[in-house]
Amino acid sequence: MSLCATTLCAALAALAAERMTEPGAGWAEDAEGSPISSLSANTLQLDADGDGLVDSQELLVGTSPLDFDSDADGFGDGEEFARHSDPRDPLSLPEGEEVSATLLARGQGGKLRLVVALHEPQGLSDVSMLRIGALAQGEIVSVPLARFLGIADVRGVGGSANSSVTTIDLPIDPNFVHASGGMVTFFLAAGQTDTMTFNTAAKVDIRSEAGELVMLRPIQSTLDRRVSGGNGGGLREPIPVSTPPPLESGWVSGAICYQRSEVVGINGPRILHQIVEADCLEGWDSYCSGECAASVGATYETVDPLALIGG
Ligand SMILES: [Ca+2]
Ligand SMILES: [Ca+2]
């Protein structure tokens, strides 16, 4: 039913065919991905420093909205975010020459907003493709970008060495997470249409807790590792969709829930984790739930994006 040249494509097309509940709603339809060149600038928000990230996205990434290159290492903030290096650490530099992409989530205007950034080494071209999906209630579904273009904020800027950086700010109904058994993993894969290969993948886990959305944010940056003592793990960060946030009582300001989990089950690209350590850490511009420590022992399922692309 579709031409699949990659492990990811075949795996997802099979899953979509198996689990599709609505005609045309699965990965199979979107198997070729969306060409980045089909996305057009559609943003109303300001990017004062021209690094590809609007102010609210810079807040999420932790960079200065008035500094194109916050850590002065020669690579712009948007490019570093897309290429998985730390834009706040001059010793952390982008690596690799392939298409790269990442995503995080934030809340604004009553919506959960996925913030996607893509770096194309050859500049904006027809050969890059991007696919976004979600694991919800045990099913992997496609998030067809083409259907979201009318409401997404898309921005493109130049990167280093004639490369290009595209950011996509995609509004999602928060009830999608609240109604999906309390947890949704959003993930993406990007690659090249000419070879039908995916070479980059990323994911973000969003949980519904007491009416709020919480992002389980992996510790990737060197600054994060300094705070966590180098133990790996992740951070549980509230992402209220309304302003001001109606946080439940018991949330501690200036702290964040640090959690470390272990893999207790693997089923293809689906990974079952169990939280083995959890506590509120101080020193963060966020909030920590009073229920943080009690989350030890809880399990949750996510997607391993590297397993999806066969990496
Ligand atoms: Ca900016
Ligand atoms: Ca930089």
CSV table of C-alpha atoms and ligand atoms in Angstrom, one decimal:
chain,number,residue,atom,x,y,z
A,1,MET,CA,0.0,0.0,0.0
A,2,SER,CA,3.0,2.3,0.3
A,3,LEU,CA,6.6,2.3,-0.9
A,4,CYS,CA,8.9,1.9,2.0
A,5,ALA,CA,12.6,2.0,1.7
A,6,THR,CA,13.4,2.4,5.4
A,7,THR,CA,12.9,0.5,8.6
A,8,LEU,CA,11.1,3.4,10.0
A,9,CYS,CA,8.7,3.7,7.1
A,10,ALA,CA,8.0,0.0,7.1
A,11,ALA,CA,7.5,-0.2,10.8
A,12,LEU,CA,5.2,2.8,10.9
A,13,ALA,CA,3.3,1.9,7.8
A,14,ALA,CA,2.6,-1.5,9.4
A,15,LEU,CA,1.6,0.0,12.6
A,16,ALA,CA,-0.6,2.5,10.9
A,17,ALA,CA,-2.3,-0.2,8.8
A,18,GLU,CA,-2.8,-2.3,11.9
A,19,ARG,CA,-4.1,0.4,14.2
A,20,MET,CA,-5.7,3.0,11.9
A,21,THR,CA,-9.1,3.7,13.3
A,22,GLU,CA,-10.1,6.4,10.8
A,23,PRO,CA,-9.5,6.3,7.0
A,24,GLY,CA,-6.5,8.2,6.1
A,25,ALA,CA,-5.5,8.9,9.7
A,26,GLY,CA,-2.3,6.8,9.9
A,27,TRP,CA,1.3,7.0,9.1
A,28,ALA,CA,0.8,5.2,5.8
A,29,GLU,CA,-0.8,8.3,4.2
A,30,ASP,CA,2.1,10.5,5.4
A,31,ALA,CA,4.8,7.9,4.7
A,32,GLU,CA,6.8,10.1,2.5
A,33,GLY,CA,7.0,12.9,5.1
A,34,SER,CA,6.4,16.5,4.4
A,35,PRO,CA,9.0,18.4,2.3
A,36,ILE,CA,10.3,21.3,4.3
A,37,SER,CA,10.3,23.5,1.2
A,38,SER,CA,6.5,23.3,1.3
A,39,LEU,CA,6.4,25.2,4.6
A,40,SER,CA,6.1,28.9,4.3
A,41,ALA,CA,6.7,31.7,6.8
A,42,ASN,CA,3.5,32.2,8.7
A,43,THR,CA,4.6,33.7,12.0
A,44,LEU,CA,3.2,36.8,13.8
A,45,GLN,CA,5.6,36.6,16.7
A,46,LEU,CA,8.8,38.6,16.8
A,47,ASP,CA,12.3,37.1,16.5
A,48,ALA,CA,14.2,40.2,17.7
A,49,ASP,CA,17.7,38.7,17.3
A,50,GLY,CA,17.0,36.8,14.1
A,51,ASP,CA,18.2,33.4,15.3
A,52,GLY,CA,15.1,31.6,14.2
A,53,LEU,CA,13.5,31.3,17.7
A,54,VAL,CA,10.8,33.8,18.8
A,55,ASP,CA,11.0,35.1,22.3
A,56,SER,CA,8.7,32.5,23.8
A,57,GLN,CA,10.7,29.7,22.2
A,58,GLU,CA,14.0,31.3,23.6
A,59,LEU,CA,12.4,31.1,27.1
A,60,LEU,CA,11.8,27.4,26.5
A,61,VAL,CA,15.3,26.8,25.3
A,62,GLY,CA,16.9,29.0,27.9
A,63,THR,CA,18.6,31.5,25.6
A,64,SER,CA,18.6,35.2,25.3
A,65,PRO,CA,15.9,36.7,23.0
A,66,LEU,CA,18.2,39.6,22.2
A,67,ASP,CA,21.4,37.6,21.4
A,68,PHE,CA,21.7,35.7,18.1
A,69,ASP,CA,24.4,33.5,19.6
A,70,SER,CA,23.9,33.4,23.4
A,71,ASP,CA,27.1,31.6,24.2
A,72,ALA,CA,29.2,33.3,21.5
A,73,ASP,CA,30.5,30.1,20.0
A,74,GLY,CA,29.8,31.0,16.4
A,75,PHE,CA,26.5,29.1,16.1
A,76,GLY,CA,23.2,30.8,16.4
A,77,ASP,CA,20.7,29.7,19.1
A,78,GLY,CA,18.2,28.3,16.7
A,79,GLU,CA,20.8,26.3,14.9
A,80,GLU,CA,22.2,24.8,18.1
A,81,PHE,CA,18.8,23.9,19.3
A,82,ALA,CA,18.1,22.1,16.0
A,83,ARG,CA,21.5,20.4,16.0
A,84,HIS,CA,21.3,19.1,19.6
A,85,SER,CA,24.1,21.1,21.0
A,86,ASP,CA,23.7,23.4,24.1
A,87,PRO,CA,23.2,27.0,23.0
A,88,ARG,CA,24.1,28.1,26.5
A,89,ASP,CA,27.5,26.4,26.7
A,90,PRO,CA,30.3,27.6,24.4
A,91,LEU,CA,32.1,24.2,24.8
A,92,SER,CA,29.1,22.4,23.3
A,93,LEU,CA,29.2,22.7,19.5
A,94,PRO,CA,27.1,21.1,16.8
A,95,GLU,CA,28.4,18.0,15.2
A,96,GLY,CA,27.6,16.1,12.0
A,97,GLU,CA,26.8,17.2,8.5
A,98,GLU,CA,23.4,15.5,8.1
A,99,VAL,CA,19.9,16.9,8.4
A,100,SER,CA,19.1,17.4,12.1
A,101,ALA,CA,15.9,18.1,14.1
A,102,THR,CA,14.6,18.3,17.6
A,103,LEU,CA,11.5,19.2,19.5
A,104,LEU,CA,10.3,20.5,22.9
A,105,ALA,CA,6.9,21.6,24.1
A,106,ARG,CA,5.5,24.7,25.9
A,107,GLY,CA,2.0,26.1,26.7
A,108,GLN,CA,0.5,29.3,25.4
A,109,GLY,CA,-2.9,30.7,24.6
A,110,GLY,CA,-4.7,27.7,25.9
A,111,LYS,CA,-2.8,25.3,23.6
A,112,LEU,CA,0.0,22.9,24.0
A,113,ARG,CA,2.6,24.0,21.5
A,114,LEU,CA,5.2,21.7,20.0
A,115,VAL,CA,8.4,23.6,19.1
A,116,VAL,CA,10.2,21.8,16.2
A,117,ALA,CA,13.5,23.0,14.8
A,118,LEU,CA,15.2,21.6,11.7
A,119,HIS,CA,18.7,22.2,10.4
A,120,GLU,CA,19.5,21.6,6.7
A,121,PRO,CA,23.2,21.6,5.9
A,122,GLN,CA,22.6,22.3,2.2
A,123,GLY,CA,20.2,25.1,2.9
A,124,LEU,CA,16.4,25.0,2.3
A,125,SER,CA,15.8,22.3,-0.3
A,126,ASP,CA,13.4,19.7,-1.6
A,127,VAL,CA,15.4,16.8,-0.3
A,128,SER,CA,14.7,17.2,3.4
A,129,MET,CA,11.6,15.6,4.9
A,130,LEU,CA,10.1,15.8,8.3
A,131,ARG,CA,7.6,13.4,10.0
A,132,ILE,CA,5.9,14.0,13.3
A,133,GLY,CA,4.0,11.4,15.2
A,134,ALA,CA,2.5,10.6,18.6
A,135,LEU,CA,2.3,7.6,20.9
A,136,ALA,CA,-1.1,7.9,22.6
A,137,GLN,CA,-3.0,5.1,24.4
A,138,GLY,CA,-0.6,2.5,23.0
A,139,GLU,CA,-1.1,3.6,19.4
A,140,ILE,CA,1.3,5.3,17.1
A,141,VAL,CA,-0.4,7.9,15.0
A,142,SER,CA,0.8,10.4,12.4
A,143,VAL,CA,0.6,14.2,13.0
A,144,PRO,CA,0.2,15.2,9.3
A,145,LEU,CA,2.0,18.5,9.0
A,146,ALA,CA,0.2,19.6,5.9
A,147,ARG,CA,-3.1,19.8,7.9
A,148,PHE,CA,-1.5,22.0,10.5
A,149,LEU,CA,0.2,24.5,8.3
A,150,GLY,CA,-2.7,27.0,8.5
A,151,ILE,CA,-2.3,27.3,12.2
A,152,ALA,CA,1.4,26.7,12.8
A,153,ASP,CA,4.0,29.4,13.1
A,154,VAL,CA,6.8,28.6,10.7
A,155,ARG,CA,10.0,30.6,10.5
A,156,GLY,CA,13.2,30.1,8.4
A,157,VAL,CA,16.6,31.7,8.9
A,158,GLY,CA,20.1,31.2,7.6
A,159,GLY,CA,22.5,29.0,9.6
A,160,SER,CA,26.2,28.6,9.5
A,161,ALA,CA,28.0,27.8,6.2
A,162,ASN,CA,25.0,28.5,4.0
A,163,SER,CA,22.8,26.0,6.0
A,164,SER,CA,19.2,26.8,6.9
A,165,VAL,CA,17.2,26.6,10.2
A,166,THR,CA,13.4,26.2,10.1
A,167,THR,CA,11.3,26.4,13.3
A,168,ILE,CA,7.7,25.2,13.5
A,169,ASP,CA,5.5,26.1,16.4
A,170,LEU,CA,2.6,23.7,16.3
A,171,PRO,CA,-0.6,24.2,18.4
A,172,ILE,CA,-2.1,21.0,19.8
A,173,ASP,CA,-5.4,20.8,21.8
A,174,PRO,CA,-4.3,20.0,25.4
A,175,ASN,CA,-7.3,17.7,25.7
A,176,PHE,CA,-5.5,15.3,23.3
A,177,VAL,CA,-3.1,14.6,26.2
A,178,HIS,CA,-5.7,14.8,29.0
A,179,ALA,CA,-7.9,12.3,27.1
A,180,SER,CA,-5.2,10.0,26.1
A,181,GLY,CA,-4.7,8.1,29.3
A,182,GLY,CA,-2.6,10.8,30.9
A,183,MET,CA,0.5,10.5,28.7
A,184,VAL,CA,1.5,11.2,25.1
A,185,THR,CA,4.9,10.9,23.5
A,186,PHE,CA,5.4,13.2,20.5
A,187,PHE,CA,8.3,12.3,18.3
A,188,LEU,CA,9.8,13.3,15.0
A,189,ALA,CA,12.1,11.9,12.4
A,190,ALA,CA,13.9,13.9,9.6
A,191,GLY,CA,15.9,12.8,6.7
A,192,GLN,CA,16.3,13.0,2.9
A,193,THR,CA,13.6,12.2,0.3
A,194,ASP,CA,16.1,11.4,-2.4
A,195,THR,CA,17.5,8.4,-0.5
A,196,MET,CA,14.4,7.9,1.7
A,197,THR,CA,16.6,7.7,4.8
A,198,PHE,CA,16.0,9.2,8.2
A,199,ASN,CA,19.0,10.2,10.1
A,200,THR,CA,17.7,12.2,13.0
A,201,ALA,CA,15.0,11.6,15.6
A,202,ALA,CA,13.8,13.2,18.8
A,203,LYS,CA,10.9,12.9,21.3
A,204,VAL,CA,9.2,14.6,24.1
A,205,ASP,CA,6.9,13.0,26.7
A,206,ILE,CA,3.9,15.0,27.9
A,207,ARG,CA,1.8,13.9,30.9
A,208,SER,CA,-1.5,15.1,32.2
A,209,GLU,CA,-1.4,15.6,36.0
A,210,ALA,CA,-4.2,17.1,38.1
A,211,GLY,CA,-5.5,19.1,35.1
A,212,GLU,CA,-2.0,20.4,34.2
A,213,LEU,CA,0.4,19.3,31.5
A,214,VAL,CA,3.9,18.3,32.5
A,215,MET,CA,6.8,17.8,30.2
A,216,LEU,CA,9.2,15.0,31.0
A,217,ARG,CA,12.3,16.7,29.7
A,218,PRO,CA,15.5,14.7,29.1
A,219,ILE,CA,18.7,16.0,30.6
A,220,GLN,CA,20.8,16.7,27.5
A,221,SER,CA,22.6,19.9,28.1
A,222,THR,CA,25.8,20.3,30.1
A,223,LEU,CA,24.2,22.9,32.3
A,224,ASP,CA,21.4,20.5,33.2
A,225,ARG,CA,23.9,17.8,34.0
A,226,ARG,CA,25.8,20.1,36.4
A,227,VAL,CA,22.6,20.7,38.3
A,228,SER,CA,21.6,17.0,38.4
A,229,GLY,CA,25.0,15.8,39.5
A,230,GLY,CA,25.6,13.9,36.3
A,231,ASN,CA,23.2,11.1,37.1
A,232,GLY,CA,21.3,11.2,33.9
A,233,GLY,CA,17.5,11.1,34.2
A,234,GLY,CA,15.0,13.7,33.3
A,235,LEU,CA,13.1,16.7,34.5
A,236,ARG,CA,9.4,17.0,35.1
A,237,GLU,CA,8.5,20.5,34.1
A,238,PRO,CA,5.0,22.0,34.2
A,239,ILE,CA,3.9,23.6,31.0
A,240,PRO,CA,0.7,25.4,31.9
A,241,VAL,CA,-1.3,26.3,28.8
A,242,SER,CA,-2.9,29.4,30.3
A,243,THR,CA,-1.5,32.6,31.8
A,244,PRO,CA,-1.1,33.0,34.7
A,245,PRO,CA,-0.7,29.3,35.4
A,246,PRO,CA,-3.4,27.9,37.8
A,247,LEU,CA,-0.9,25.6,39.5
A,248,GLU,CA,-2.3,23.3,42.1
A,249,SER,CA,-1.4,23.9,45.7
A,250,GLY,CA,1.7,22.0,46.7
A,251,TRP,CA,3.8,23.1,43.7
A,252,VAL,CA,7.1,24.5,44.9
A,253,SER,CA,8.4,27.6,43.1
A,254,GLY,CA,12.1,27.7,42.0
A,255,ALA,CA,12.4,23.9,41.8
A,256,ILE,CA,11.8,21.1,39.4
A,257,CYS,CA,11.1,17.4,39.8
A,258,TYR,CA,14.1,15.4,38.8
A,259,GLN,CA,13.4,11.8,38.0
A,260,ARG,CA,15.6,8.9,37.0
A,261,SER,CA,14.0,5.9,35.4
A,262,GLU,CA,15.1,2.5,34.2
A,263,VAL,CA,13.9,0.6,31.2
A,264,VAL,CA,11.8,-2.4,32.3
A,265,GLY,CA,10.3,-3.5,29.0
A,266,ILE,CA,10.8,-3.1,25.3
A,267,ASN,CA,8.3,-3.8,22.6
A,268,GLY,CA,9.7,-2.7,19.2
A,269,PRO,CA,10.1,1.1,19.4
A,270,ARG,CA,7.9,1.2,22.5
A,271,ILE,CA,9.8,1.4,25.7
A,272,LEU,CA,8.4,0.9,29.2
A,273,HIS,CA,10.1,2.9,31.9
A,274,GLN,CA,9.9,2.7,35.7
A,275,ILE,CA,10.9,5.7,37.9
A,276,VAL,CA,13.5,4.7,40.4
A,277,GLU,CA,14.5,8.0,41.8
A,278,ALA,CA,12.6,11.3,42.1
A,279,ASP,CA,13.0,14.5,44.1
A,280,CYS,CA,12.5,18.2,43.9
A,281,LEU,CA,15.7,20.0,42.9
A,282,GLU,CA,16.2,23.6,43.6
A,283,GLY,CA,17.7,26.3,41.4
A,284,TRP,CA,15.2,26.1,38.5
A,285,ASP,CA,12.9,28.8,37.1
A,286,SER,CA,10.0,26.5,37.3
A,287,TYR,CA,7.8,24.6,39.8
A,288,CYS,CA,7.9,21.2,41.4
A,289,SER,CA,4.9,19.2,42.4
A,290,GLY,CA,4.5,18.0,46.0
A,291,GLU,CA,3.8,14.6,44.5
A,292,CYS,CA,7.2,14.4,42.9
A,293,ALA,CA,8.9,12.1,45.4
A,294,ALA,CA,5.8,9.8,45.4
A,295,SER,CA,6.3,9.1,41.7
A,296,VAL,CA,9.0,6.5,42.5
A,297,GLY,CA,7.8,3.1,41.3
A,298,ALA,CA,5.4,4.5,38.7
A,299,THR,CA,5.8,3.2,35.1
A,300,TYR,CA,5.2,5.0,31.8
A,301,GLU,CA,5.5,4.0,28.1
A,302,THR,CA,7.4,6.1,25.5
A,303,VAL,CA,8.8,5.7,22.1
A,304,ASP,CA,12.5,5.3,21.4
A,305,PRO,CA,12.9,7.5,18.3
A,306,LEU,CA,16.3,5.9,17.5
A,307,ALA,CA,14.6,2.5,17.3
A,308,LEU,CA,12.0,4.0,15.0
A,309,ILE,CA,14.7,5.1,12.5
A,310,GLY,CA,16.6,1.9,12.9
A,311,GLY,CA,19.6,3.7,14.6
B,1,CA,CA,15.2,34.9,18.7
B,2,CA,CA,25.9,29.5,20.1
